[in-house]
PDB file of C-alpha atoms in Angstrom:
ATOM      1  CA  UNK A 299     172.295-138.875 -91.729  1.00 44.00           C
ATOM      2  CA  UNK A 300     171.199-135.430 -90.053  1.00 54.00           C
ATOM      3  CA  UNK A 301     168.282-135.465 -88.835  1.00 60.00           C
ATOM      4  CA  UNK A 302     165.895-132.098 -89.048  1.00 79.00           C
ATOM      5  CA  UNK A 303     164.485-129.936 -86.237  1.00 85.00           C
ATOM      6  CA  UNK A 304     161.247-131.824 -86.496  1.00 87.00           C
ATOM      7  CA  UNK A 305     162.796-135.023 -85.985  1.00 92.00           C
ATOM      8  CA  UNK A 306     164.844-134.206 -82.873  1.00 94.00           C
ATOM      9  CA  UNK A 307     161.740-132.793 -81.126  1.00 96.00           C
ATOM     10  CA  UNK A 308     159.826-136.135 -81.693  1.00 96.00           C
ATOM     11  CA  UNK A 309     162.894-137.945 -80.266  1.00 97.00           C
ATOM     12  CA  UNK A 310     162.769-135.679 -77.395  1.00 97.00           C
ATOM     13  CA  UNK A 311     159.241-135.790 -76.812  1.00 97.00           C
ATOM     14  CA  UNK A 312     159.248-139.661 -76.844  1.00 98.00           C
ATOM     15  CA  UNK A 313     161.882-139.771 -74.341  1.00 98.00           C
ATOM     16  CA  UNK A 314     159.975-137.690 -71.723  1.00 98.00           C
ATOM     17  CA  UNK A 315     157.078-139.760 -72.123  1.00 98.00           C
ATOM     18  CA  UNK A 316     159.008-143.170 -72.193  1.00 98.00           C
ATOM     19  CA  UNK A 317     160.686-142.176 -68.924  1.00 98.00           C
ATOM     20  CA  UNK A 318     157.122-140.291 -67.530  1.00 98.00           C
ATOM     21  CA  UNK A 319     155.893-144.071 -68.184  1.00 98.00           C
ATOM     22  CA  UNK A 320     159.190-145.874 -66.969  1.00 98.00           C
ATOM     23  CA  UNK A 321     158.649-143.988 -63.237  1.00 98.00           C
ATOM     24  CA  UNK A 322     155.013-144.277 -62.968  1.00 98.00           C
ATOM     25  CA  UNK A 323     154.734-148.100 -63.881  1.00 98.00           C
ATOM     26  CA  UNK A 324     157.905-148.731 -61.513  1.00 98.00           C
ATOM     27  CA  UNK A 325     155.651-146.428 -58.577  1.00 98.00           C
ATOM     28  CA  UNK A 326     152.229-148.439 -59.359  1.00 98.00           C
ATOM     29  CA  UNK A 327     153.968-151.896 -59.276  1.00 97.00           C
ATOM     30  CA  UNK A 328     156.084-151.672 -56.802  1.00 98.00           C
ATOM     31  CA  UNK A 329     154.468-149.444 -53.959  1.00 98.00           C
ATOM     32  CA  UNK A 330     151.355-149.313 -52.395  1.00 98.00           C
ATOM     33  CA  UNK A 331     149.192-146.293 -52.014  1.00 97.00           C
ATOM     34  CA  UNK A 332     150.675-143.971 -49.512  1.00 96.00           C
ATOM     35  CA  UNK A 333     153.639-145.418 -49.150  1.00 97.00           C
ATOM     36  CA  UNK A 334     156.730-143.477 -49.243  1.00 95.00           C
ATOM     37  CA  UNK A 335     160.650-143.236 -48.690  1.00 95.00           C
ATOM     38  CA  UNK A 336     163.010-140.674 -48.593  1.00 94.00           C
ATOM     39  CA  UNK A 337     165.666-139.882 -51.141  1.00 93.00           C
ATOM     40  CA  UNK A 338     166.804-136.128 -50.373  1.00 88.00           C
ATOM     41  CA  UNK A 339     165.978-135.818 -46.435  1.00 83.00           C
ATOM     42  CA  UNK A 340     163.400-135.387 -45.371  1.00 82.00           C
ATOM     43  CA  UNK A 341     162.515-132.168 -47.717  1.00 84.00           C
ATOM     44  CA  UNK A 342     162.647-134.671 -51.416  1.00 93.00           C
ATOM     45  CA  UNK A 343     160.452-137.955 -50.841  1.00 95.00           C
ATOM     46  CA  UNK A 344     158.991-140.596 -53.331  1.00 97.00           C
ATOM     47  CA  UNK A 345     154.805-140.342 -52.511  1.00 97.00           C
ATOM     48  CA  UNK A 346     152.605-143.085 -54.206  1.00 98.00           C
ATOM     49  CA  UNK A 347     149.320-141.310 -54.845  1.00 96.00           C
ATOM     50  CA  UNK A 348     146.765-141.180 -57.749  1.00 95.00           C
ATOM     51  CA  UNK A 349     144.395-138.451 -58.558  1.00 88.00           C
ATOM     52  CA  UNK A 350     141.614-139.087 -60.679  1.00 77.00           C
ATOM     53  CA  UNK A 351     141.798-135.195 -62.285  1.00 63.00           C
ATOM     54  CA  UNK A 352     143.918-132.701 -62.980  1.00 57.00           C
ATOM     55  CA  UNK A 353     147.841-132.277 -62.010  1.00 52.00           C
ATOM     56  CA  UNK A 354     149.045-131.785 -58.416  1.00 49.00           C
ATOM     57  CA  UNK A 355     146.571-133.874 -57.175  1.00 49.00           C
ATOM     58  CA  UNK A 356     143.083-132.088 -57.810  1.00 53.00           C
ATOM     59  CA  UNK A 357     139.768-133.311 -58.937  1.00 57.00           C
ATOM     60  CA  UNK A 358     136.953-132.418 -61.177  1.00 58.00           C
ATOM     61  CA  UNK A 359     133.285-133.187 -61.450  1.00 58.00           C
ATOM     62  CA  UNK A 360     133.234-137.117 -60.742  1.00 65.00           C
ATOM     63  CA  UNK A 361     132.945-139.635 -63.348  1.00 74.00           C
ATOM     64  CA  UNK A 362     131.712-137.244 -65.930  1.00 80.00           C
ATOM     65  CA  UNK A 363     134.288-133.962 -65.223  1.00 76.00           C
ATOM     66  CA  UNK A 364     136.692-137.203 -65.386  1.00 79.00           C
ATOM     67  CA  UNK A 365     135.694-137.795 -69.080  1.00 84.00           C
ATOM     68  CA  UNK A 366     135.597-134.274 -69.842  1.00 84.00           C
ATOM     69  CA  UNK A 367     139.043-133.537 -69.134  1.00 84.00           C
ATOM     70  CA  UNK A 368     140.432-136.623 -70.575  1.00 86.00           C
ATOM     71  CA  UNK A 369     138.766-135.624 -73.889  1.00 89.00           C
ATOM     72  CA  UNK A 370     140.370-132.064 -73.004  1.00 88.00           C
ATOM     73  CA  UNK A 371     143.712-133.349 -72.822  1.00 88.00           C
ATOM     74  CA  UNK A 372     143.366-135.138 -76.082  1.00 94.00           C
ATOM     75  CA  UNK A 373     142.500-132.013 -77.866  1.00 95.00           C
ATOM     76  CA  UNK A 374     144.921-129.578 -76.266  1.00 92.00           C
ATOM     77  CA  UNK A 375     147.346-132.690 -77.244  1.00 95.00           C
ATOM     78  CA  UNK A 376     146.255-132.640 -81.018  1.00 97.00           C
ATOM     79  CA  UNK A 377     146.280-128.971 -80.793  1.00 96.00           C
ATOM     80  CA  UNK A 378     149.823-128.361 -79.734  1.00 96.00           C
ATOM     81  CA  UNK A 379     150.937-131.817 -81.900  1.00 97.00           C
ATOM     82  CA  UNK A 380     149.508-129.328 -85.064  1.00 96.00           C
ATOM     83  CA  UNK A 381     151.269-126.435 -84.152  1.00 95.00           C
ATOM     84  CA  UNK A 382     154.279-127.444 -83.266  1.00 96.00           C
ATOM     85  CA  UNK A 383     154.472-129.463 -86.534  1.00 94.00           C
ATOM     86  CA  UNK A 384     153.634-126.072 -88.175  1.00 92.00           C
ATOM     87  CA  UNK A 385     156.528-124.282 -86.363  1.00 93.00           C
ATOM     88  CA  UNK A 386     158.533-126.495 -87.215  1.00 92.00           C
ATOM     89  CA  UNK A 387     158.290-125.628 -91.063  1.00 89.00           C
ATOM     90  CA  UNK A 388     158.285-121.968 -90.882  1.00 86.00           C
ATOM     91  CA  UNK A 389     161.500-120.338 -92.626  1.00 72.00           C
ATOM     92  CA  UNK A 390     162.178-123.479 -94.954  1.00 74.00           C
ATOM     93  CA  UNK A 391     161.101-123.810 -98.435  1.00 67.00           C
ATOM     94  CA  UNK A 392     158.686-121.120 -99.935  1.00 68.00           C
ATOM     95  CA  UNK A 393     158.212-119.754 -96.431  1.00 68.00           C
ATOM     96  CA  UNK A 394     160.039-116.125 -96.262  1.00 69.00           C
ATOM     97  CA  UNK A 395     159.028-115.882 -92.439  1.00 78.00           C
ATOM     98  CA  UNK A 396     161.612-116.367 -89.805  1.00 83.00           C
ATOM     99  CA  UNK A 397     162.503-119.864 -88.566  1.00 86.00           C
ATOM    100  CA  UNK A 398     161.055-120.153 -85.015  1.00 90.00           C
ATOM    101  CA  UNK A 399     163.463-119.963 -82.166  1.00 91.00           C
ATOM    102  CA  UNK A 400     164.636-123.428 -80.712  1.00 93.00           C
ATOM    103  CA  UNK A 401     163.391-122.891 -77.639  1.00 94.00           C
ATOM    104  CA  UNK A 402     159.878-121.844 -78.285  1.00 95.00           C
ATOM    105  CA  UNK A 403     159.755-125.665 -79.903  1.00 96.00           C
ATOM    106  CA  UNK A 404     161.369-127.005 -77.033  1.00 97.00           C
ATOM    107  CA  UNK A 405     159.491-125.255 -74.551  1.00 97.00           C
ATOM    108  CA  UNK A 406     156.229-126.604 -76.596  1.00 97.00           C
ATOM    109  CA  UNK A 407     157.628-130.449 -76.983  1.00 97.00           C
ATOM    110  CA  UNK A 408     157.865-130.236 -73.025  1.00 98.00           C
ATOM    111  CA  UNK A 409     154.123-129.254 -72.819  1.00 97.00           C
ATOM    112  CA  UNK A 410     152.881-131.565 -75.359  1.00 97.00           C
ATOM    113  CA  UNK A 411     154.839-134.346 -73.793  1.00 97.00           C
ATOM    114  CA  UNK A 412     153.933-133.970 -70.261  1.00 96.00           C
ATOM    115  CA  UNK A 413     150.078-133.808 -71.752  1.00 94.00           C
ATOM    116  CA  UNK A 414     150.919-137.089 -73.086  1.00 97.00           C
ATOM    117  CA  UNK A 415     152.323-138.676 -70.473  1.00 96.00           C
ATOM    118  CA  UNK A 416     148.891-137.811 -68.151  1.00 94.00           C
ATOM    119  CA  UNK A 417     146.657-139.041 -70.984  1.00 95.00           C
ATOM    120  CA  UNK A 418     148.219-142.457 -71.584  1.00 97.00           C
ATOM    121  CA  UNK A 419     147.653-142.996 -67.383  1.00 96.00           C
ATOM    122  CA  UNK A 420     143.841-141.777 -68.028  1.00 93.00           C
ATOM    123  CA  UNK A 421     142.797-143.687 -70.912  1.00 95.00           C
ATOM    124  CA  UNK A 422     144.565-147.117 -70.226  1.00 96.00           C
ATOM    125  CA  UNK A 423     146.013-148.092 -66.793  1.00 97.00           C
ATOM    126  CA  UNK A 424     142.281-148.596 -65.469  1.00 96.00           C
ATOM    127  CA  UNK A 425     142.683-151.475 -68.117  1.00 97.00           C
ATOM    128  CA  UNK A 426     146.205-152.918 -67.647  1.00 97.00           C
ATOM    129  CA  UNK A 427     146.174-152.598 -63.794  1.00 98.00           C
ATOM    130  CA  UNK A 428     144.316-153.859 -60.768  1.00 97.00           C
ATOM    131  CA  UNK A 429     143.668-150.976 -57.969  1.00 96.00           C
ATOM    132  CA  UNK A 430     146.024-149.799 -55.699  1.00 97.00           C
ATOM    133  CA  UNK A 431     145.222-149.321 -52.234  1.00 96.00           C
ATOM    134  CA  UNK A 432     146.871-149.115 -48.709  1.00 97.00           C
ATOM    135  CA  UNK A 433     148.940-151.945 -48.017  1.00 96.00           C
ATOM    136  CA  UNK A 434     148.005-153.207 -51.793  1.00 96.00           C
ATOM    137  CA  UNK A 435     150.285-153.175 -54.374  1.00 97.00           C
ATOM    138  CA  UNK A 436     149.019-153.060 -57.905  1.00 97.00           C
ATOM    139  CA  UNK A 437     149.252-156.127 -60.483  1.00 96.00           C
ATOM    140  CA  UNK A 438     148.384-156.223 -63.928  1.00 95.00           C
ATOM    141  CA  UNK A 439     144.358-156.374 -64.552  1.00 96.00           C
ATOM    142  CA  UNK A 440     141.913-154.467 -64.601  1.00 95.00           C
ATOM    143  CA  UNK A 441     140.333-151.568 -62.236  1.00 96.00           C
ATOM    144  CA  UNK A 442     138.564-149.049 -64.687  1.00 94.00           C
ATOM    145  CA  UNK A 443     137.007-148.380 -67.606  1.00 93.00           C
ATOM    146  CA  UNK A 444     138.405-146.834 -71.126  1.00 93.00           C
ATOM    147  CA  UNK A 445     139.713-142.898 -70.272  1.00 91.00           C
ATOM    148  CA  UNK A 446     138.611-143.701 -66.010  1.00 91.00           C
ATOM    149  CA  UNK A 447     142.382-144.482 -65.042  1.00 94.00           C
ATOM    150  CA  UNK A 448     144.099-142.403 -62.360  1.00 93.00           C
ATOM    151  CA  UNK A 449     147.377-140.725 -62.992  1.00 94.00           C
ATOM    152  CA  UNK A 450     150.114-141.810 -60.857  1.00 97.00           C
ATOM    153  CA  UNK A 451     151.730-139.400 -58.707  1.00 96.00           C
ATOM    154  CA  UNK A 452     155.147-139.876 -56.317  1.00 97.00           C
ATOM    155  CA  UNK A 453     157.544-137.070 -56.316  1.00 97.00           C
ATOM    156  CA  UNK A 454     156.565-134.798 -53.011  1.00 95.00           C
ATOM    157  CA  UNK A 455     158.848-132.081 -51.736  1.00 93.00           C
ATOM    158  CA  UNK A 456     157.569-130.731 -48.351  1.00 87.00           C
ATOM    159  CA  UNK A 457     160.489-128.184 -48.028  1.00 76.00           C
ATOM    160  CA  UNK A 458     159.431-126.754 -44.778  1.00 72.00           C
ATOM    161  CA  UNK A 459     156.336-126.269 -42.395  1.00 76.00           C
ATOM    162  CA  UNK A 460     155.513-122.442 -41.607  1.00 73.00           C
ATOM    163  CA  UNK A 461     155.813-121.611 -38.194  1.00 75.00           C
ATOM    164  CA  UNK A 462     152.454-121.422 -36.315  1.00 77.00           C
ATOM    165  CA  UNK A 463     152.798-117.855 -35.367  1.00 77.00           C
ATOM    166  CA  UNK A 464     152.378-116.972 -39.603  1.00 75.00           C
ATOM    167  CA  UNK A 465     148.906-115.818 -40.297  1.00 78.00           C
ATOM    168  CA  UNK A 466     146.677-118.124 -42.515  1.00 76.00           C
ATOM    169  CA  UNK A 467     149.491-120.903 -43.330  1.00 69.00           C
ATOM    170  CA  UNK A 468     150.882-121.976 -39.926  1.00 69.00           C
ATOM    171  CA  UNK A 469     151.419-124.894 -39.320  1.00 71.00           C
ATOM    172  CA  UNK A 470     151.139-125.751 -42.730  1.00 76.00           C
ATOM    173  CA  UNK A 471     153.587-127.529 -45.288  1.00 75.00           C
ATOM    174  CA  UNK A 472     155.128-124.934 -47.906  1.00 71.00           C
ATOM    175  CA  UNK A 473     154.780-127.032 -50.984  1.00 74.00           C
ATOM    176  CA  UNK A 474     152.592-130.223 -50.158  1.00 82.00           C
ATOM    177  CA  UNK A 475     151.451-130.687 -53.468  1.00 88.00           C
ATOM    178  CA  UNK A 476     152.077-134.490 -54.703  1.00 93.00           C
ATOM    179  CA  UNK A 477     153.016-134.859 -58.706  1.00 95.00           C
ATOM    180  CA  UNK A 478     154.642-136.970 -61.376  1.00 97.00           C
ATOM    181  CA  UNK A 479     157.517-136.048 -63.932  1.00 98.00           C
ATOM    182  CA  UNK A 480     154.593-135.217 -66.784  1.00 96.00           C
ATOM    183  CA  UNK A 481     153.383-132.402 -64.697  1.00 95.00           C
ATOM    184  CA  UNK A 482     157.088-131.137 -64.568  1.00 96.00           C
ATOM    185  CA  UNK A 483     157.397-131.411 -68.460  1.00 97.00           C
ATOM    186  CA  UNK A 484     154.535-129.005 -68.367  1.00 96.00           C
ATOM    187  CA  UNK A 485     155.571-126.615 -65.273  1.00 96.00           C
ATOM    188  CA  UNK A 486     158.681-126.294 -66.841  1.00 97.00           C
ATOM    189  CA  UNK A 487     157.623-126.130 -70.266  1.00 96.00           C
ATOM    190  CA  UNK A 488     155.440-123.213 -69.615  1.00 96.00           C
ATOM    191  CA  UNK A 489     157.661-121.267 -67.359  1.00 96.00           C
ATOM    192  CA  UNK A 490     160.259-121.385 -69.596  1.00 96.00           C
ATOM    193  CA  UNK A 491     158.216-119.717 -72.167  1.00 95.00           C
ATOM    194  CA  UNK A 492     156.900-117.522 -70.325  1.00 94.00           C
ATOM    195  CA  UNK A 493     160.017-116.060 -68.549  1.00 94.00           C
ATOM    196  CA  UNK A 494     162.406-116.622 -71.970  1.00 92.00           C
ATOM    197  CA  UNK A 495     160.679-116.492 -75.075  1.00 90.00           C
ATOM    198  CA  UNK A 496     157.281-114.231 -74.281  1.00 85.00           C
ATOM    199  CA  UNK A 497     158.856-112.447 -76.903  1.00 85.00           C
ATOM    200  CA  UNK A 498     157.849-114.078 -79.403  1.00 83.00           C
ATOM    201  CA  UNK A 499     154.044-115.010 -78.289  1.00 81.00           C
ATOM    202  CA  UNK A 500     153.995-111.128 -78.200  1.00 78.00           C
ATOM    203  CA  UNK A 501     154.663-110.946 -82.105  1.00 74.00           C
ATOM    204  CA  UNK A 502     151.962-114.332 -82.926  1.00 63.00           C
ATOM    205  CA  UNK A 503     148.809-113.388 -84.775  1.00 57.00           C
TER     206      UNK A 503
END
């Protein structure tokens, strides 16, 4: 049986979050916060951290900016879930418009995933897991309310430290954010539309 366009970007979208969720649980029960081991050097690492707001490892406004961009996240999610679904059908049936290009879907199921993958760490693993701390690996309990979990973070890539003499950064690490394989969903997801298929956002009502 084929399957249609529609169907393939579900599978795919599923798969980034089912291996978002594979790596994070693996991180949270396994390691303790800032633990960390090399895999690459010294320049690719595995970094247990969790933020409690936005990707890379930033905040936002406590408790309540905490609920506010969980709530966010579930509407840009329901947003992109509704246009991509309306993408999908252009060019088929009694629609004379174009079909839309492959990787404008793609580039959205990468976004919409990586959303996802953020959410489901926000809204649940404050209920399924006890806290992690220094020299404390996590179990499965409880540490937070509904939509107060932390999103797991681990991949870290300090490629190189700027030489003192350089104005503003010396001394400091070129890339020190911390983040998780959802944020690279998105990253990539939105780069790749930009750089590739701006084209077509150009032409969008």
């Amino acid at each position: 049986m084929r399957l249609g366009k529609g169907k393939w970007l579900l599978i795919l979208g599923a798969v980034l979050v089912v291996v978002d969720q594979v790596i994070k649980v693996l991180v949270k029960t396994h390691m303790s916060i800032g633990e960390h081991f090399s895999v690459l050097g010294d320049w690719f690492q595995i970094l247990f951290i969790e933020n409690k707001g936005m990707a890379f490892g930033m905040s936002f406004g406590g408790v309540i900016g905490k609920y506010a961009l969980t709530a966010f996240r579930i509407i840009l999610f329901v947003v992109l879930t509704v246009w991509i679904s309306r993408l999908v059908k252009r060019g088929s049936g009694d629609d004379k418009r174009a079909p839309v290009p492959t990787g404008v879907l793609v580039g959205l199921t990468l976004i919409t995933a990586g959303a996802l993958g953020n959410i489901i760490d926000c809204l649940f693993y404050g209920l399924v897991f006890t806290e992690s701390a220094p020299g404390v690996v996590a179990t499965w309990g409880h540490y937070a309310p509904f939509m107060q979990g932390k999103v797991v973070d681990m991949f870290y890539f300090p490629l190189w430290t700027w030489p003192d003499w350089v104005p503003l950064v010396g001394g400091d690490i070129f890339f020190e954010p911390v983040f998780n394989f959802a944020d690279s969903c998105v990253t990539v997801g939105a780069i790749y539309l930009i750089l590739f298929q701006w084209k077509f956002f150009s032409k969008e009502e």
